[in-house]
CSV table of C-alpha atoms in Angstrom, one decimal:
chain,number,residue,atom,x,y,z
W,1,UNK,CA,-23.7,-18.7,0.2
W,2,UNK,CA,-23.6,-14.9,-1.0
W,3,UNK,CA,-20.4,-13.3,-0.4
W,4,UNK,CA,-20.7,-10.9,2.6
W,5,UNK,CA,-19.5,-7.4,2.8
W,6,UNK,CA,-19.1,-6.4,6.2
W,7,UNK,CA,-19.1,-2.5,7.2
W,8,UNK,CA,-20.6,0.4,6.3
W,9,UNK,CA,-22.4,1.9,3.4
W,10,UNK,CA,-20.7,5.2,3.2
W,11,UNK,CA,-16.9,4.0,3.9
W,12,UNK,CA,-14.9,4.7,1.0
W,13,UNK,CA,-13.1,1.5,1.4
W,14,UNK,CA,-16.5,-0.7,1.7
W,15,UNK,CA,-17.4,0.8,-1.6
W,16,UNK,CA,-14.6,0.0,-3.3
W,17,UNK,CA,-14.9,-3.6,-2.5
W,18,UNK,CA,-18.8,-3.3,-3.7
W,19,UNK,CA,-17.6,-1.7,-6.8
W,20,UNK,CA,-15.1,-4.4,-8.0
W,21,UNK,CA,-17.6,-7.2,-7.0
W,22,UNK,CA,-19.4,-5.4,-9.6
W,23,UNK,CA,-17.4,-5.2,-11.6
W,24,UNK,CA,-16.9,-8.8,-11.6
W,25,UNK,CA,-20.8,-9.5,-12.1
W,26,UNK,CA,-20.4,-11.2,-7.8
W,27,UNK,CA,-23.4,-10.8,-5.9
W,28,UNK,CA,-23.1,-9.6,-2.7
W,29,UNK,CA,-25.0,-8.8,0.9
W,30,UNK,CA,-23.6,-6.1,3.0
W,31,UNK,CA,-23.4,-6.5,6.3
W,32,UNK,CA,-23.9,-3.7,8.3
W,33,UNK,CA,-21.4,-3.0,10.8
W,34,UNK,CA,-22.4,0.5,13.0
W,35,UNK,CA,-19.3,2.5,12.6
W,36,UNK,CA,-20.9,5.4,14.2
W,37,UNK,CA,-21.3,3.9,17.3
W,38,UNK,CA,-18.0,2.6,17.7
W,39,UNK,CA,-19.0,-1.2,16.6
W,40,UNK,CA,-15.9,-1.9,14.6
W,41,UNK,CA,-13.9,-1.1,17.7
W,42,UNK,CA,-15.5,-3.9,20.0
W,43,UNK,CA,-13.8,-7.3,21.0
W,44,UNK,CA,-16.6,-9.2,19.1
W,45,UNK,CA,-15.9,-7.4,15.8
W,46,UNK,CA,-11.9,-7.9,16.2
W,47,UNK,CA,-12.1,-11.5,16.1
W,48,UNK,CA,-12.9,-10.5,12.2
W,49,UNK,CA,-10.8,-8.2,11.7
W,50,UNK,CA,-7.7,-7.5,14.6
W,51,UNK,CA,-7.0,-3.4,13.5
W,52,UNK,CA,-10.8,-2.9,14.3
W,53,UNK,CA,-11.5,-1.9,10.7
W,54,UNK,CA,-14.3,-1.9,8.1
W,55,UNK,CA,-14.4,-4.1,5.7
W,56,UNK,CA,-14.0,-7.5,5.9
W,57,UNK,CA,-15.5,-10.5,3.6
W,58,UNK,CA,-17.2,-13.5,4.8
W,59,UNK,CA,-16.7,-15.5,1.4
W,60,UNK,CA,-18.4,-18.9,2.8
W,61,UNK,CA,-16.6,-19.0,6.2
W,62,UNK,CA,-13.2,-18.0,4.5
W,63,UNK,CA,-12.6,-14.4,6.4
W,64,UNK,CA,-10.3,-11.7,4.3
W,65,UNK,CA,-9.3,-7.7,5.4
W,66,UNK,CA,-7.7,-5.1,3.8
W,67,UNK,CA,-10.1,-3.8,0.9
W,68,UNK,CA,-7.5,-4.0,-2.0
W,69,UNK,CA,-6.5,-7.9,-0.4
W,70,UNK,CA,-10.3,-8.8,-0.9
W,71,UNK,CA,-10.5,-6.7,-4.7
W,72,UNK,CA,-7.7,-8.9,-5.6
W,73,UNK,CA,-8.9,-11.9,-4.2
W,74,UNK,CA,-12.2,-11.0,-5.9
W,75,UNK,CA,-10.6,-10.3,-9.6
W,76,UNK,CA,-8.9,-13.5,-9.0
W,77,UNK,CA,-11.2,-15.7,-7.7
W,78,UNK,CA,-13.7,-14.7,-10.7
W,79,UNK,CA,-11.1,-13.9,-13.7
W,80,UNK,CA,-13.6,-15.2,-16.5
W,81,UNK,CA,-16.4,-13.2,-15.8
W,82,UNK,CA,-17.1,-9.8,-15.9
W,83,UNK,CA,-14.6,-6.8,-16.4
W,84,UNK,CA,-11.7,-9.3,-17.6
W,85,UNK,CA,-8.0,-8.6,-16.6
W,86,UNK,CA,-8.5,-6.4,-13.3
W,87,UNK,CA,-5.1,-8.3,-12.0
W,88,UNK,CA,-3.4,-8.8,-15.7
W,89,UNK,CA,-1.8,-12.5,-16.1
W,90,UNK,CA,1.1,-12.1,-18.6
W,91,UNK,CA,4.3,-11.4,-16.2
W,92,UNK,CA,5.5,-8.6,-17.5
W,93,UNK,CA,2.1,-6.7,-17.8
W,94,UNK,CA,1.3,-8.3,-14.3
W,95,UNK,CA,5.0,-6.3,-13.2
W,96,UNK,CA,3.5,-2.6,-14.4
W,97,UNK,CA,0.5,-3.4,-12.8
W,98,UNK,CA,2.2,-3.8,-9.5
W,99,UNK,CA,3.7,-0.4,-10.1
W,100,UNK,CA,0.6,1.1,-10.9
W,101,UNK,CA,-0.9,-0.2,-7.8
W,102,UNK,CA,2.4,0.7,-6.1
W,103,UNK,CA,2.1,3.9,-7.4
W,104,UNK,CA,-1.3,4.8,-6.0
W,105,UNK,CA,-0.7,3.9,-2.5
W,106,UNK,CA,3.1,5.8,-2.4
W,107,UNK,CA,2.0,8.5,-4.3
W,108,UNK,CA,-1.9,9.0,-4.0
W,109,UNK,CA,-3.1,7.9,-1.3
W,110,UNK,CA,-1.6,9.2,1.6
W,111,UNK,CA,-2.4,12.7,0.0
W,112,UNK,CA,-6.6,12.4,-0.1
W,113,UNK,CA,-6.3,10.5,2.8
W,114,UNK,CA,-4.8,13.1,4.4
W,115,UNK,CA,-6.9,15.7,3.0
W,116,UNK,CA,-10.0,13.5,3.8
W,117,UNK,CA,-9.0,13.2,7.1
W,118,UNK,CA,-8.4,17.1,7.6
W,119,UNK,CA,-11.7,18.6,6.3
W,120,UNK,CA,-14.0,15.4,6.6
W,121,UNK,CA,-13.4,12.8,9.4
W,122,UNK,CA,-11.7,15.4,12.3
W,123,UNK,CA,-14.7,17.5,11.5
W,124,UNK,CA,-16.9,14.3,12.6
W,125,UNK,CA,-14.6,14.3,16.0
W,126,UNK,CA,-15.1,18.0,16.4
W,127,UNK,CA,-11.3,19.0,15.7
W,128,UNK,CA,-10.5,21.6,13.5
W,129,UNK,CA,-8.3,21.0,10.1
W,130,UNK,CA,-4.8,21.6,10.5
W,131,UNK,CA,-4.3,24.5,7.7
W,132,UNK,CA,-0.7,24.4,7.3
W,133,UNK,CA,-0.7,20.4,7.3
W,134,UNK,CA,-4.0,20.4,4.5
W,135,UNK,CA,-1.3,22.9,2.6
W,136,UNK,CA,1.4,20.5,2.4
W,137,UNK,CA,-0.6,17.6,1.6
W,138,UNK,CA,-2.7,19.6,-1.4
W,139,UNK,CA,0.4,20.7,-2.8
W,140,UNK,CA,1.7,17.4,-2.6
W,141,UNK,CA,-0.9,15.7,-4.4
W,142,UNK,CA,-1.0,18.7,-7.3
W,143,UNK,CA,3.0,17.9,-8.0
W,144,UNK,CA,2.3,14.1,-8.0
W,145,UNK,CA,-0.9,14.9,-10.5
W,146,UNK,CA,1.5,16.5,-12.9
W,147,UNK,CA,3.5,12.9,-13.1
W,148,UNK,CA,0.1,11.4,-13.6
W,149,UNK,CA,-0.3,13.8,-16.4
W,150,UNK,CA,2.7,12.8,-17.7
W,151,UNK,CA,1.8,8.9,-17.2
W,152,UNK,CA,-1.7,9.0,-18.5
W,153,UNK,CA,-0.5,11.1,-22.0
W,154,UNK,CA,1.3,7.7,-23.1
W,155,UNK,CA,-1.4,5.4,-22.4
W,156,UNK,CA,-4.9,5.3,-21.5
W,157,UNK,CA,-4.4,3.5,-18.1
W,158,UNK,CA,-2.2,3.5,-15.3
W,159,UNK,CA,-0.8,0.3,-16.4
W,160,UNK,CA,-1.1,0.4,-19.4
W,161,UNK,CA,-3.7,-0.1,-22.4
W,162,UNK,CA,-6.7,-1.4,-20.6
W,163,UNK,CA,-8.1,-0.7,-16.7
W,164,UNK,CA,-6.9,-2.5,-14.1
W,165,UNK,CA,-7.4,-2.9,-10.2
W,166,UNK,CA,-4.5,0.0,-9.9
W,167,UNK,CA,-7.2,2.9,-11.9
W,168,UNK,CA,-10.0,1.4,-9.6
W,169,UNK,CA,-8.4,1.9,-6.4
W,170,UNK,CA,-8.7,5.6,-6.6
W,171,UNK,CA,-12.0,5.6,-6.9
W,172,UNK,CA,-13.0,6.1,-3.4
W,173,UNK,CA,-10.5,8.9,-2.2
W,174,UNK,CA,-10.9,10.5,-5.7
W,175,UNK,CA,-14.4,10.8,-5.4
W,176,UNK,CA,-14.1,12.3,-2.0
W,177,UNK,CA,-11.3,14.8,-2.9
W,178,UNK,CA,-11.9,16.0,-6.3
W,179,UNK,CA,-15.7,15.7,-6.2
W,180,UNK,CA,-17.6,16.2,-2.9
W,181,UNK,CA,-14.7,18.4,-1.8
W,182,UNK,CA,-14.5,20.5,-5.2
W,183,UNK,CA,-10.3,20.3,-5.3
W,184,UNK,CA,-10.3,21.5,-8.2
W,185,UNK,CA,-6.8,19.7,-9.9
W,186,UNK,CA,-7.9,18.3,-12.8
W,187,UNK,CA,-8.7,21.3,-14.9
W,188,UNK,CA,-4.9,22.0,-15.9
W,189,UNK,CA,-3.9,18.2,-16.3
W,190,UNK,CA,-6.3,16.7,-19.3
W,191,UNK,CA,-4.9,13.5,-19.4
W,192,UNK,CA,-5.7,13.1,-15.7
W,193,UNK,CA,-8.9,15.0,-16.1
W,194,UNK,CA,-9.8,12.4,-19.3
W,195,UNK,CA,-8.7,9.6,-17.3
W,196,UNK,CA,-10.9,10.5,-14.0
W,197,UNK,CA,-14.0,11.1,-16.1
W,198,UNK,CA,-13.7,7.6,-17.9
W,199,UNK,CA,-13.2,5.7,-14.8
W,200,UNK,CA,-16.0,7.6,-12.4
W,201,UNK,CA,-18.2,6.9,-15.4
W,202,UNK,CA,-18.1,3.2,-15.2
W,203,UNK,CA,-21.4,1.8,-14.4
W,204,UNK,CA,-20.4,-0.3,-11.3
W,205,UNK,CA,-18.8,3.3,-9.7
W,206,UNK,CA,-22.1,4.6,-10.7
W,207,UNK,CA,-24.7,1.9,-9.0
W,208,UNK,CA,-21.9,2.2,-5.7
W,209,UNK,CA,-22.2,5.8,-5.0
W,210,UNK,CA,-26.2,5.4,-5.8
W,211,UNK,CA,-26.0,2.4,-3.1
W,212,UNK,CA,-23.5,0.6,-1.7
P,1,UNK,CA,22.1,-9.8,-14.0
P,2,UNK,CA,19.3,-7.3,-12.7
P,3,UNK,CA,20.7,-3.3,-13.1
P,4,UNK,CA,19.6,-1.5,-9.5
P,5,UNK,CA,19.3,2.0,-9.8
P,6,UNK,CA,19.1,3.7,-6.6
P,7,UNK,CA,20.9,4.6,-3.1
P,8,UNK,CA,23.0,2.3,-1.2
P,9,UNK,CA,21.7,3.3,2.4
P,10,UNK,CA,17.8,4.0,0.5
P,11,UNK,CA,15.3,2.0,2.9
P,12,UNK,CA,13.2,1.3,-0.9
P,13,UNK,CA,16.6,0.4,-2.5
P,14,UNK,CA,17.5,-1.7,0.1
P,15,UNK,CA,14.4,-4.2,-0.3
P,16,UNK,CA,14.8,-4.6,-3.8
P,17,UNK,CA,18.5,-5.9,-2.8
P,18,UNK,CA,17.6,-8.2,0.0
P,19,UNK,CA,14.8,-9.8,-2.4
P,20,UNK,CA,17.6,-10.2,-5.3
P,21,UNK,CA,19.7,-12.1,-2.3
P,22,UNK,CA,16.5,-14.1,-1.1
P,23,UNK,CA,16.0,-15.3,-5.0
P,24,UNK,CA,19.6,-15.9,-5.3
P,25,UNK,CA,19.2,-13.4,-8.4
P,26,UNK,CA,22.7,-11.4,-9.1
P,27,UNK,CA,22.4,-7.6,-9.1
P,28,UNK,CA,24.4,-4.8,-10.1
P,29,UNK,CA,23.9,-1.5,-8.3
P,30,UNK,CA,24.3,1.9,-10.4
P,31,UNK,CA,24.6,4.9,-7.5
P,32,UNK,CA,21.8,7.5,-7.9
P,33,UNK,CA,23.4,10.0,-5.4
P,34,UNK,CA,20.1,11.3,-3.7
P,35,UNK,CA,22.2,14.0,-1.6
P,36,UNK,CA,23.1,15.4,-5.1
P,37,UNK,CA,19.4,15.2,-6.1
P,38,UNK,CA,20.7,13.4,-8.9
P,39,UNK,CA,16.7,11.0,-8.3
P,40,UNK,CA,15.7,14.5,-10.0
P,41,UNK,CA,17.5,15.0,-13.1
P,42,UNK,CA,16.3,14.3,-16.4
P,43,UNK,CA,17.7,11.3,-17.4
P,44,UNK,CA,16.6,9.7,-14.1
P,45,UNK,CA,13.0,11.4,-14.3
P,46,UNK,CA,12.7,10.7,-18.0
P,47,UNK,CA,13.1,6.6,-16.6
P,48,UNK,CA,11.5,7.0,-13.2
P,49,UNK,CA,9.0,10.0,-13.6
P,50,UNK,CA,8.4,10.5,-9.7
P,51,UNK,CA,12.1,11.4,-8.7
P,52,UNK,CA,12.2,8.2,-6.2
P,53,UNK,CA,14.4,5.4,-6.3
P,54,UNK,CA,15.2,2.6,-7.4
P,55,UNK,CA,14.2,1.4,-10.8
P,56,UNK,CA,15.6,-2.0,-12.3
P,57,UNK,CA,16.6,-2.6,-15.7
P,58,UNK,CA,15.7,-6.2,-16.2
P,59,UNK,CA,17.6,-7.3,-19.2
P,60,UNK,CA,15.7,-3.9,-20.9
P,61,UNK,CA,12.3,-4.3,-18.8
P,62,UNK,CA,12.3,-1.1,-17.1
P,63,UNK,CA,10.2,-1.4,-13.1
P,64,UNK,CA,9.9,0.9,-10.5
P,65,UNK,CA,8.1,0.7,-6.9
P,66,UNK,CA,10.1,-1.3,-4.9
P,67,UNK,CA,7.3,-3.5,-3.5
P,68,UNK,CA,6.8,-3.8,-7.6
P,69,UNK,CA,10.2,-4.9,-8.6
P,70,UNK,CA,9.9,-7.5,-5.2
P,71,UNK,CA,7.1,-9.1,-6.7
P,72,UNK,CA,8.1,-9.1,-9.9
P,73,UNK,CA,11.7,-10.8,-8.9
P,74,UNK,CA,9.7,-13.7,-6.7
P,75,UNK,CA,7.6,-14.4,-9.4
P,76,UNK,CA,9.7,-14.6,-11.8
P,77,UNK,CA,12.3,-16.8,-10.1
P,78,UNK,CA,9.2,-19.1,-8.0
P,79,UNK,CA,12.3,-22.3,-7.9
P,80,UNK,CA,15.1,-20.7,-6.8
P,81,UNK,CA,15.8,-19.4,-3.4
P,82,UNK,CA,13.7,-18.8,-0.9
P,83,UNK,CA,9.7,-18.9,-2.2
P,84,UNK,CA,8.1,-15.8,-1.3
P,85,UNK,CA,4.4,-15.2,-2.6
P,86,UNK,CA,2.4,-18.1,-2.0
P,87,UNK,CA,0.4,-19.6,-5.0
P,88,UNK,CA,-2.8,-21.6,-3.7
P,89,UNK,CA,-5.5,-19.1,-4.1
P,90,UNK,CA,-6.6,-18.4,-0.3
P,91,UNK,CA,-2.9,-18.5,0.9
P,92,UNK,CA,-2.2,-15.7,-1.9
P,93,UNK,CA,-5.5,-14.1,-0.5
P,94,UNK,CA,-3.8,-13.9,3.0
P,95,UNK,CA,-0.3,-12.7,1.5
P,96,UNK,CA,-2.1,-10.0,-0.2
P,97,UNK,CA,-3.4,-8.9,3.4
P,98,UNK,CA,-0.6,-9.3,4.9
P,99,UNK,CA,1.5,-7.0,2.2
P,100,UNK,CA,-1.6,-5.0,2.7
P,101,UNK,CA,-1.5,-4.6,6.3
P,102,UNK,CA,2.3,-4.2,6.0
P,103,UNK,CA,1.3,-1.0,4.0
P,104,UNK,CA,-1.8,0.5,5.7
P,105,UNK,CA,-1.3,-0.2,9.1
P,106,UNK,CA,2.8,-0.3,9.9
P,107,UNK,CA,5.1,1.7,7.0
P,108,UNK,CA,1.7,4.3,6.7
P,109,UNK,CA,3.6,5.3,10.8
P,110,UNK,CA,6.6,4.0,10.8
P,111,UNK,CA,8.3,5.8,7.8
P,112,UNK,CA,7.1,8.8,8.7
P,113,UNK,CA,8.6,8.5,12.3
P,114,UNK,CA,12.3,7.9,10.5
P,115,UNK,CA,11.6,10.4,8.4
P,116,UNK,CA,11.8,12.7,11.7
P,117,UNK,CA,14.4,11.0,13.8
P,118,UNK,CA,16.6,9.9,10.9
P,119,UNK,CA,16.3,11.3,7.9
P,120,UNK,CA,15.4,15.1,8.9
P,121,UNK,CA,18.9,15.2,11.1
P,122,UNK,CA,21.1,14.0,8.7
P,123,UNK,CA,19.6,17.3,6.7
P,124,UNK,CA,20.6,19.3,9.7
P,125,UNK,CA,16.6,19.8,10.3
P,126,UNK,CA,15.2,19.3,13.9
P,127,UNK,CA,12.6,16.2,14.0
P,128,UNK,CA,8.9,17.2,15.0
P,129,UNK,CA,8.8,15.5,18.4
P,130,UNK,CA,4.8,16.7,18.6
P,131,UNK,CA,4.3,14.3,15.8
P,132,UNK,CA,6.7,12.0,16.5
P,133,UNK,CA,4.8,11.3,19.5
P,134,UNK,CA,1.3,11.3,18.0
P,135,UNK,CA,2.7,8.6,15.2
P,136,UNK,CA,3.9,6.7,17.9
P,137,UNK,CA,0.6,6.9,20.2
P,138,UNK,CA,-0.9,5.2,16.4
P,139,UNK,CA,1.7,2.6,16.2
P,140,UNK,CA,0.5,0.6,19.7
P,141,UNK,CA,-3.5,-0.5,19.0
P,142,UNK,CA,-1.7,-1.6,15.4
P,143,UNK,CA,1.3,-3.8,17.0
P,144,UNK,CA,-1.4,-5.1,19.4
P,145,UNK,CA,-2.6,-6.2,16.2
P,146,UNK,CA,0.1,-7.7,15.1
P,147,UNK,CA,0.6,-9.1,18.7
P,148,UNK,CA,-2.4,-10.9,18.0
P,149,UNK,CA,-1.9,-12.1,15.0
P,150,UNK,CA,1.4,-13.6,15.2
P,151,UNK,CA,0.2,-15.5,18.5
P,152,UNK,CA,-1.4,-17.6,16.1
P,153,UNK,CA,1.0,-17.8,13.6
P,154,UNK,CA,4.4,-17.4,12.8
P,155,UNK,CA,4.7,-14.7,10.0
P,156,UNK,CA,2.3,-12.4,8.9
P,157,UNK,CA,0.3,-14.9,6.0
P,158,UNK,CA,0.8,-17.8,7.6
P,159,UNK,CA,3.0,-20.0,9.4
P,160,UNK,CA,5.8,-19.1,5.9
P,161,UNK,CA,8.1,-16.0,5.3
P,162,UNK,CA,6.5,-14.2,2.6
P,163,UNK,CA,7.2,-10.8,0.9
P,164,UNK,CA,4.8,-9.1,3.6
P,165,UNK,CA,7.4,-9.6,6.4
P,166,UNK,CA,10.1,-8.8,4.5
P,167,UNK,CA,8.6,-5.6,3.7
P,168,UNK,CA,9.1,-4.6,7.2
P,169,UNK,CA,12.8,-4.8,7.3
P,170,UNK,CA,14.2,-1.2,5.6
P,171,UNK,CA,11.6,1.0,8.1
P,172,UNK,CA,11.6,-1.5,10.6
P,173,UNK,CA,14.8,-1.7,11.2
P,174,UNK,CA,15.5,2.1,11.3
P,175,UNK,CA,12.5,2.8,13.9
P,176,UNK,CA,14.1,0.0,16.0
P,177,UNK,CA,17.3,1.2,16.1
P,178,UNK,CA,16.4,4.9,17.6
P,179,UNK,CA,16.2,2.3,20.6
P,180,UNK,CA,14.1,3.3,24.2
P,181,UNK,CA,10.6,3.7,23.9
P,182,UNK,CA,10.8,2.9,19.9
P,183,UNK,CA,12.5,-0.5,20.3
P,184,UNK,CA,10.4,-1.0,23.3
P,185,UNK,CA,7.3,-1.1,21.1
P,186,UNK,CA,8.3,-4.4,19.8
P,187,UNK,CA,10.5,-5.5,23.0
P,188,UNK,CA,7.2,-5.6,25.1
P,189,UNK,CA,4.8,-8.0,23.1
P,190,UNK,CA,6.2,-11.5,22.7
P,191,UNK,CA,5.3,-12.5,19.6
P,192,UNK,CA,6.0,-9.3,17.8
P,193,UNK,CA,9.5,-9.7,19.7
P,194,UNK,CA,9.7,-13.0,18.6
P,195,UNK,CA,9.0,-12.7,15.0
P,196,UNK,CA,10.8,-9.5,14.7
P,197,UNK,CA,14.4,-10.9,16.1
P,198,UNK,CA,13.4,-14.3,12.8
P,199,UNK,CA,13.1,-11.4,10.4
P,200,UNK,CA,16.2,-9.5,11.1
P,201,UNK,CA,18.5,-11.7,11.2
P,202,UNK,CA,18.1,-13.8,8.1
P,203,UNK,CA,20.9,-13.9,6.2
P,204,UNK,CA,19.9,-12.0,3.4
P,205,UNK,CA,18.7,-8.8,5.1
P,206,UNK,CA,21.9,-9.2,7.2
P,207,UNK,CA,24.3,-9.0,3.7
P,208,UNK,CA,22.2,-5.6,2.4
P,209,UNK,CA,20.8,-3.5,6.0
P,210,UNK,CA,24.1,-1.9,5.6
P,211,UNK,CA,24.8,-1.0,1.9
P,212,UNK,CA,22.9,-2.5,-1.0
């Protein structure tokens, strides 16, 4: 049975589940799931998925959520195929990937999230951005950038010499921020700026954001 | 023996601890006085290049991200202690969304809540109760969640303590000590209640919640 994606074309965190299933050469049907009319949030869809949230994976009747759960389930599950070492096996390489993906979740994510959710999703429920909140977080993100800068003019990757799950995992937010928003924060931070342009040029990121 | 770089009372310093006492794995705390900014000097930013703490020194392997250093310590150490990421592929898919959910839908609320009515006071700052209360409007639809969940099961992977219940402990125990509605949150669903009271009072979380 093809591995189901269920939720929605356009959610970050769909896509980035689409682009590691890529990545791994898996095929995959997604499932639409109508965020826009609430569908996520019904009883029927909670049996799947308790926090009432897109996505989820139907891998032949074995149900997983949380998108970076299912891209590590994924990299696992198909290690000798495609992109090779998304989740590295060695220990000690395995250890600075788990800060790398450590690090993007303390100290990236909660800043384009927060920016996302500020000028993109309170727009879709009418609010309006909270300036001195979207100033914070904006700031925030530039002074963790700089460590990336740091990070990224050592090595090529975030953990290290190769890509990994950790690089790929920004994909979504990054995209969002730094390209359809036009934050402009990579322009004085090259090793970020090189790093960004190599991983949004991968060809799996590429067929995602043409369709999911 | 494992060199702990970080703050005694640190919620992030204080997981790495409780894992070393879980794995039976000696450790060795070196103070990083955070009150003294000391997390921002050179020779600490030079090791861990975001200011946080802690960082280990493993025997010269340098780690940092304390959710890192936890899996690196219960991987490294599978036979002794207690066993704390599963390794049969779909029970490590349903850690990984369990630590997952651990992140996205509990700490995500939950830190930022102590960081108002614990951390901001002891800075002589006056906690935002507008957000407090908004975070804690969040937290409910999530620990009906978790309601749900552990109605099924006894821990947050499964019917076995892993890391992603662990993780809880630092935050979680901080948020439930401000007591009234905040304690109530978990006091009023069951299962939540009933897992909660399990967690904190293992031995090992009992040896570091007050000093690392």
């Amino acid at each position: 049975m093809v591995l189901k994606i269920h939720g929605h074309a356009v959610a970050p965190l769909v896509r980035l589940v689409a682009e590691v299933c890529r990545e791994k050469e898996v095929p995959y049907e997604l499932v639409n799931v109508e965020v826009y009319k609430g569908e996520h949030k019904t009883p029927a869809f909670r049996e799947f998925q308790p926090f009432g949230q897109v996505p989820y994976i139907d891998d032949d009747g074995f149900i997983l959520y949380e998108s970076r759960a299912i891209c590590r389930y994924i990299a696992k599950k198909y290690a000798s195929q495609g992109t090779p070492d998304l989740v590295p096996r060695d220990p000690k390489a395995e250890a600075i990937f788990e800060q790398a993906v450590s690090i993007e979740t303390s100290n990236f994510y909660p800043f384009v999230l927060g920016i996302t959710t500020e000028k993109i999703i309170k727009k879709h429920r009418g609010l309006e951005p909270n300036e001195a909140r979207l100033s914070d977080l904006v700031n925030n993100l530039k002074a963790k950038l700089d460590v990336y800068d740091v990070i990224l003019g050592k090595q090529e990757y975030l953990a290290g010499g190769s890509i990994t799950l950790a690089d790929l995992f920004h994909l979504p937010y990054g995209t969002i921020v730094f390209e359809e928003l036009g934050y402009d924060l990579l322009e004085d931070r090259p090793n970020v700026a090189r790093w960004w342009k190599d991983i949004t040029a991968r060809p799996s990121w590429l067929a995602v954001k043409a369709k999911a | 023996m494992v060199k702990l770089y970080g703050f005694s009372g640190s919620t992030c310093t204080r997981l790495v601890a409780l894992i070393c006492k879980e794995k039976n794995v000696p450790y060795e705390l070196t103070s990083v006085n955070l009150a003294k900014g000391e997390q921002k000097a050179a020779s600490h930013t030079a090791i861990q290049p975001f200011g946080q703490v802690p960082y280990i020194d493993d025997d010269g392997f340098i780690l940092y991200e304390s959710r890192a250093i936890a899996r690196y310590l219960s991987k490294k150490y599978p036979n002794q202690g207690t066993s704390l990421t599963p390794s049969d592929p779909k029970a490590e898919a349903l850690f990984e969304q369990a630590a997952s959910i651990e992140t996205f839908n509990f700490s995500v609320i939950v830190a930022p809540i102590v960081g108002e009515k614990v951390f901001k006071p002891r800075r002589g700052l006056q906690p935002d109760e507008a957000r407090v209360t908004e975070l804690l409007a969040s937290l409910q639809s999530k620990m009906d969640a978790y309601e749900v969940i552990l109605s099924k099961q006894k821990y947050l992977a499964g019917d076995s303590v892993t890391l992603a219940d662990l993780y809880h402990l630092p935050y979680g125990t901080a948020f439930y000590g401000l007591g009234g509605s905040f304690a109530e949150v978990f006091d009023s669903r069951p299962s939540l209640s009933r897992w909660w009271k399990d967690i904190s009072s293992r031995p090992a979380w009992l040896a570091v919640k007050d000093g690392a």
